[in-house]
Coordinates of C-alpha atoms and ligand atoms in Angstrom, one line a residue:
M1 CA 18.6 174.1 92.5
F2 CA 15.0 174.3 93.7
K3 CA 12.4 172.0 95.0
A4 CA 9.2 170.7 93.3
L5 CA 6.6 168.0 93.9
V6 CA 7.1 165.6 91.0
V7 CA 4.6 162.9 90.0
N8 CA 6.1 160.0 88.1
K9 CA 4.4 157.0 86.4
D10 CA 6.1 153.6 86.3
E11 CA 5.9 151.0 83.6
D12 CA 2.8 149.4 85.2
G13 CA 1.0 152.7 85.1
K14 CA 1.3 153.3 88.9
T15 CA 1.9 156.9 89.9
S16 CA 4.0 158.2 92.8
A17 CA 4.6 161.7 94.1
A18 CA 7.7 163.0 95.9
V19 CA 9.6 166.3 96.5
E20 CA 12.6 166.4 94.2
E21 CA 15.4 168.9 93.5
M22 CA 15.6 170.3 89.9
T23 CA 17.3 173.0 87.9
L24 CA 15.8 175.8 85.8
D25 CA 16.7 174.2 82.5
Q26 CA 14.2 171.4 83.3
L27 CA 11.2 173.8 83.3
P28 CA 9.0 174.0 80.2
Q29 CA 9.8 176.8 77.8
A30 CA 7.6 179.9 78.1
E31 CA 8.0 183.7 78.4
V32 CA 7.9 184.3 82.2
T33 CA 9.8 182.6 85.0
V34 CA 8.2 183.1 88.4
A35 CA 9.6 182.5 91.9
V36 CA 6.6 180.8 93.3
E37 CA 5.6 181.7 96.9
Y38 CA 2.3 180.0 97.4
S39 CA 0.0 177.5 95.7
T40 CA -3.1 175.7 97.0
V41 CA -4.9 172.4 97.0
N42 CA -8.0 172.1 94.7
Y43 CA -10.1 169.1 93.8
K44 CA -8.3 168.9 90.4
D45 CA -4.9 168.8 92.2
G46 CA -6.1 165.7 94.0
L47 CA -6.9 164.1 90.7
C48 CA -3.5 165.1 89.3
I49 CA -1.4 164.0 92.3
G50 CA -3.3 160.7 92.8
P51 CA -3.5 157.5 90.7
G52 CA -6.6 158.8 88.7
G53 CA -4.3 161.1 86.7
G54 CA -6.7 161.5 83.8
L55 CA -6.1 165.2 83.6
V56 CA -2.3 164.9 83.4
R57 CA -1.0 165.0 79.9
N58 CA 2.5 163.6 80.4
Y59 CA 4.9 162.4 83.1
P60 CA 7.0 163.4 85.0
H61 CA 4.6 166.1 86.0
V62 CA 4.6 169.0 88.4
P63 CA 1.0 169.6 89.6
G64 CA -0.5 172.7 91.1
I65 CA -3.3 174.4 89.2
D66 CA -2.7 177.9 90.7
F67 CA 0.2 179.9 92.2
A68 CA 1.2 183.4 93.3
G69 CA 4.7 184.7 93.3
T70 CA 7.3 187.2 92.0
V71 CA 8.5 187.5 88.4
E72 CA 12.2 186.5 88.2
A73 CA 12.7 186.8 84.4
S74 CA 10.5 187.8 81.5
D75 CA 10.7 187.9 77.7
D76 CA 7.3 189.7 77.6
D77 CA 7.0 193.5 78.0
R78 CA 3.9 193.2 80.2
Y79 CA 6.0 191.8 83.1
K80 CA 9.3 192.7 84.6
P81 CA 11.4 191.1 87.4
G82 CA 9.9 192.0 90.8
D83 CA 6.3 192.1 89.6
K84 CA 3.8 190.2 91.8
V85 CA 1.6 187.9 89.8
V86 CA -1.1 185.3 90.2
L87 CA -2.1 182.4 88.0
T88 CA -5.2 180.3 87.7
G89 CA -6.4 178.0 84.9
W90 CA -5.1 177.5 81.4
R91 CA -4.5 173.8 82.2
V92 CA -1.4 174.7 84.2
G93 CA -0.8 171.9 86.6
E94 CA -2.5 169.5 84.2
A95 CA -1.0 169.9 80.7
H96 CA 1.8 172.3 81.7
W97 CA 4.0 172.1 84.9
G98 CA 2.3 174.0 87.7
G99 CA 2.7 175.7 91.1
Y100 CA 3.9 172.9 93.3
S101 CA 7.4 174.1 92.7
Q102 CA 9.7 176.9 93.9
K103 CA 10.0 178.1 90.3
A104 CA 7.5 178.0 87.4
R105 CA 7.8 179.0 83.8
V106 CA 4.5 180.0 82.1
K107 CA 3.0 182.1 79.2
A108 CA 2.6 185.8 79.9
D109 CA -1.1 185.5 78.7
W110 CA -1.9 183.2 81.6
L111 CA -0.8 185.6 84.4
V112 CA -2.6 188.5 86.1
P113 CA -0.9 191.2 88.1
L114 CA -1.6 190.8 91.8
P115 CA -4.5 193.3 92.5
A116 CA -3.9 196.1 95.1
G117 CA -5.1 195.0 98.5
L118 CA -4.0 191.4 98.3
D119 CA -0.6 189.8 99.0
T120 CA 0.6 186.6 97.4
R121 CA -0.5 184.5 100.4
Q122 CA -4.0 186.0 100.5
A123 CA -4.3 185.5 96.7
M124 CA -3.7 181.8 97.2
A125 CA -5.9 181.6 100.2
V126 CA -8.5 182.5 97.6
G127 CA -6.9 180.4 94.8
T128 CA -8.8 178.7 92.0
A129 CA -11.6 177.7 94.3
G130 CA -12.2 181.3 95.5
F131 CA -11.7 182.8 92.0
T132 CA -14.4 180.4 90.8
A133 CA -16.7 181.4 93.7
M134 CA -16.3 185.0 92.6
L135 CA -17.0 184.2 89.0
S136 CA -20.2 182.3 90.2
V137 CA -21.4 185.3 92.2
M138 CA -20.7 187.6 89.2
A139 CA -22.7 185.3 87.0
L140 CA -25.6 185.2 89.4
E141 CA -25.6 189.0 89.7
D142 CA -25.6 189.4 85.9
H143 CA -28.8 187.3 85.8
G144 CA -30.4 188.8 88.9
I145 CA -30.5 187.3 92.3
K146 CA -34.1 186.8 93.6
A147 CA -35.5 187.5 97.0
G148 CA -34.9 184.1 98.7
P149 CA -31.7 182.9 100.4
V150 CA -28.9 182.0 98.1
L151 CA -28.1 178.3 98.4
V152 CA -24.4 177.2 98.5
T153 CA -23.8 173.5 98.1
G154 CA -20.5 171.8 99.2
A155 CA -20.4 174.8 101.5
A156 CA -17.5 173.6 103.8
G157 CA -15.2 173.0 100.8
G158 CA -13.1 175.5 99.0
V159 CA -15.5 177.0 96.5
G160 CA -18.4 176.8 98.9
S161 CA -16.5 178.5 101.8
V162 CA -15.4 181.5 99.7
A163 CA -18.9 181.8 98.0
T164 CA -20.5 181.8 101.4
A165 CA -18.2 184.6 102.7
I166 CA -18.6 186.8 99.5
L167 CA -22.4 186.4 99.3
A168 CA -22.9 187.2 103.0
H169 CA -20.6 190.2 102.7
L170 CA -22.6 191.5 99.8
G171 CA -25.7 191.3 102.1
Y172 CA -27.4 188.1 100.7
K173 CA -28.9 185.6 103.1
V174 CA -26.9 182.4 102.6
A175 CA -28.2 178.9 103.1
A176 CA -25.1 176.6 103.3
V177 CA -25.5 172.9 102.5
T178 CA -23.1 170.5 104.2
G179 CA -22.7 166.8 104.9
R180 CA -20.5 167.7 107.9
P181 CA -22.7 168.9 110.8
E182 CA -19.5 169.7 112.8
T183 CA -18.8 172.6 110.3
E184 CA -21.9 174.5 111.3
G185 CA -20.0 177.0 113.6
Y186 CA -17.4 177.5 110.8
L187 CA -20.1 178.2 108.2
R188 CA -22.0 180.6 110.5
D189 CA -18.8 182.5 111.1
L190 CA -18.4 182.9 107.4
G191 CA -21.8 184.4 107.3
A192 CA -24.3 181.6 106.6
S193 CA -27.6 182.3 108.2
Q194 CA -29.1 178.9 107.5
I195 CA -27.5 175.4 107.5
V196 CA -29.1 172.7 105.3
A197 CA -28.1 169.1 106.0
R198 CA -26.9 167.3 102.9
E199 CA -29.6 164.5 103.5
E200 CA -32.4 167.1 103.1
L201 CA -31.5 167.4 99.5
N202 CA -31.4 163.7 98.8
E203 CA -33.1 161.9 95.9
T204 CA -36.2 160.6 97.7
V205 CA -38.5 163.4 96.3
K206 CA -39.3 162.6 92.7
R207 CA -41.5 165.6 91.9
P208 CA -39.8 167.9 89.3
L209 CA -41.0 171.0 91.1
E210 CA -41.1 171.8 94.8
G211 CA -41.8 175.1 96.6
E212 CA -39.9 178.1 95.3
T213 CA -37.3 178.4 98.0
W214 CA -33.9 179.7 96.7
G215 CA -33.1 183.1 95.1
G216 CA -29.9 181.8 93.6
C217 CA -27.5 178.9 94.0
V218 CA -23.7 178.3 93.8
D219 CA -23.4 174.5 93.2
A220 CA -20.1 172.7 93.8
V221 CA -21.7 169.3 94.0
G222 CA -23.7 168.6 90.9
G223 CA -25.4 165.2 90.4
A224 CA -28.6 164.3 92.2
M225 CA -28.3 167.3 94.5
L226 CA -28.2 169.8 91.6
A227 CA -31.2 168.0 90.0
R228 CA -33.2 168.4 93.3
V229 CA -32.2 172.0 93.7
L230 CA -33.3 173.0 90.2
G231 CA -36.9 172.2 91.3
Q232 CA -36.6 174.4 94.4
M233 CA -35.5 177.6 92.7
E234 CA -37.6 180.7 92.6
Y235 CA -39.2 181.7 89.3
G236 CA -36.4 183.1 87.0
A237 CA -33.6 182.4 89.5
S238 CA -30.2 181.1 88.5
V239 CA -27.9 178.3 89.5
A240 CA -24.2 178.7 88.9
A241 CA -23.0 175.2 88.3
V242 CA -19.3 174.9 89.3
G243 CA -18.4 171.4 90.2
L244 CA -19.2 167.7 90.4
A245 CA -18.0 166.6 93.9
G246 CA -21.2 164.6 94.2
G247 CA -21.3 163.2 90.6
A248 CA -21.2 164.1 87.0
G249 CA -24.6 162.8 86.0
L250 CA -27.6 165.1 86.1
P251 CA -30.8 163.1 86.7
A252 CA -33.1 166.1 86.1
T253 CA -36.1 167.0 84.0
V254 CA -36.6 170.1 81.8
I255 CA -39.6 171.1 83.9
P256 CA -37.8 173.7 86.1
F257 CA -36.5 175.4 82.9
L258 CA -39.9 175.4 81.2
L259 CA -42.2 176.2 84.0
R260 CA -40.0 178.3 86.3
G261 CA -37.6 179.9 83.8
V262 CA -34.7 178.6 85.9
N263 CA -31.2 179.5 84.4
L264 CA -28.4 176.9 84.7
L265 CA -25.2 178.9 84.3
G266 CA -22.0 176.9 83.6
I267 CA -18.9 178.4 85.3
D268 CA -15.5 177.7 83.9
S269 CA -12.5 179.2 85.6
V270 CA -9.9 177.7 83.2
M271 CA -10.3 179.6 79.9
Q272 CA -11.4 183.0 81.3
P273 CA -10.2 185.9 79.1
Y274 CA -7.8 188.3 80.7
D275 CA -10.3 191.1 81.3
N276 CA -12.7 188.8 83.2
R277 CA -9.9 187.4 85.3
L278 CA -8.7 190.9 86.2
R279 CA -12.3 192.0 87.1
A280 CA -12.8 188.9 89.3
W281 CA -9.5 189.4 91.1
E282 CA -10.3 193.1 91.7
R283 CA -13.7 192.2 93.1
I284 CA -12.1 189.6 95.3
A285 CA -9.9 192.3 96.8
T286 CA -12.9 194.4 97.7
D287 CA -15.8 191.9 98.3
L288 CA -14.1 189.2 100.4
P289 CA -13.4 190.2 104.0
M290 CA -9.8 189.2 104.8
E291 CA -10.6 188.1 108.4
K292 CA -13.1 185.6 107.0
L293 CA -10.5 184.4 104.5
E294 CA -8.0 183.8 107.3
A295 CA -10.6 181.7 109.1
M296 CA -10.7 179.3 106.1
V297 CA -7.0 178.8 105.7
R298 CA -4.9 175.8 106.7
P299 CA -1.1 176.0 105.9
A300 CA 0.8 173.2 104.2
T301 CA 4.2 172.4 102.7
L302 CA 5.2 170.5 99.5
A303 CA 5.8 167.4 101.5
D304 CA 2.1 167.4 102.8
L305 CA 0.7 167.4 99.3
P306 CA 0.3 163.6 98.6
Q307 CA -1.9 163.2 101.7
L308 CA -3.9 166.4 101.1
G309 CA -4.5 165.3 97.5
A310 CA -6.1 162.1 98.7
D311 CA -8.1 163.9 101.4
I312 CA -9.7 166.5 99.0
L313 CA -10.9 163.7 96.8
K314 CA -12.7 162.2 99.8
G315 CA -14.4 165.5 100.6
Q316 CA -12.4 165.8 103.8
V317 CA -10.7 169.1 103.4
Q318 CA -12.3 172.1 105.1
G319 CA -11.9 175.6 103.5
R320 CA -8.7 176.4 101.7
V321 CA -5.2 174.8 102.0
V322 CA -2.4 177.3 101.3
V323 CA 0.9 175.6 100.3
D324 CA 4.1 177.6 101.2
V325 CA 6.4 176.1 98.6
N326 CA 9.5 177.5 100.4
A327 CA 8.6 176.1 103.8
G328 CA 9.6 172.7 105.3
Ligands
NDP1 P1 -13.7 170.6 98.0 O1 -13.4 169.2 98.1 O2 -12.9 171.6 98.8 O3 -15.2 170.9 98.3 C1 -16.3 170.1 97.8 C2 -17.3 169.9 98.8 O4 -18.4 169.2 98.3 C3 -16.9 169.1 100.0 O5 -16.1 169.8 101.0 C4 -18.2 168.6 100.6 O6 -18.8 169.7 101.3 C5 -19.1 168.4 99.3 N1 -19.1 167.0 98.8 C6 -18.0 166.2 98.6 N2 -18.5 165.0 98.2 C7 -19.8 165.1 98.2 C8 -20.9 164.1 97.8 N3 -20.6 162.9 97.4 N4 -22.2 164.6 97.9 C9 -22.5 165.8 98.3 N5 -21.5 166.7 98.6 C10 -20.2 166.4 98.6 O7 -13.5 171.0 96.4 P2 -13.5 172.5 95.8 O8 -14.4 173.4 96.5 O9 -12.1 172.9 95.5 O10 -14.2 172.1 94.4 C11 -15.6 171.7 94.3 C12 -16.0 171.3 92.9 O11 -15.8 172.4 92.0 C13 -15.1 170.2 92.4 O12 -15.9 169.3 91.6 C14 -14.1 170.9 91.5 O13 -13.5 170.1 90.5 C15 -15.0 172.0 91.0 N6 -14.3 173.2 90.5 C16 -14.6 173.7 89.3 C17 -14.0 174.8 88.8 C18 -14.5 175.4 87.5 O14 -13.8 176.2 86.9 N7 -15.7 175.1 87.1 C19 -13.0 175.5 89.6 C20 -12.7 175.0 90.9 C21 -13.4 173.8 91.3 P3 -19.5 169.5 102.7 O15 -18.6 168.7 103.5 O16 -19.8 170.9 103.2 O17 -20.8 168.7 102.3

């Protein structure tokens, strides 16, 4: 027997989440069985735990879009018992049972061997949010980061915190946008050299172009803030668009693209090919200072997840929540 957080839906469509005991034969069929050690709380997990549920394909469901652990059994030559592995993406935790469980069974193609220099807890301190932050930095580098500071929106959240720490470590000046002034000390400790209040990027300016201010941007917020930021980018600079914490609409004009050659780069962590995933994880192991990672982490257990899922949807989680699935 092992424990998992199971989300059920009743006849009226109401969902509820609780820690339950289950057996290995209840897990979905796939090549590799993993003894999960850690998972995390991402925005999508909030959606999958809560009543929204739009991402969940069928109930009962075990959420958890990422995990790290040790291979227990494998029908695939690439993995053998005892191997340390990490998983992000591939709709695990949405369409396939995920990491909020002491055991998981997944396709070998979805896994990546844990890179040297990271243990399973550190890998999940990074998690999907940090992995996506690294993909964003790599995309900005591929297109060339300009001279001005790199703007990070939703900076006190998961993606934003890791992006801030990586960019600062690589020597870029980071301007961190936050709606929580109390996080200024935290963001400066991660390496931000400038704090921008969320209200400064509100919708009141209607001009499609403003001063050329930012040499690049990692945007976790989307919506009106992204539209405003597009008009503040330096000539030829790029925005890595990651998320929609502030809305899915984009009330922008084409002017920043036409007159400033701004690049809007879509970042998708879910369907990344194996080689890209490996490259991103290897760069995380070298380009993210572990002491900064520790400063972002808050520990949790399976039983804490229903509350944390609700909190992250309200933008109330700071940094990264690491779930020790064997604790509590
Ligand atoms: P978090 O909730 O940890 O961070 C989001 C941050 O955005 C908040 O902490 C807050 O930062 C800010 N924010 C929240 N609501 C608003 C609002 N209404 N207006 C402006 N700012 C707001 O989430 P994650 O960092 O895990 O994820 C961020 C986004 O990225 C989500 O939309 C998520 O779905 C997406 N994502 C996409 C991935 C991909 O593959 N493309 C992978 C991972 C995440 P502050 O308090 O500092 O203002």
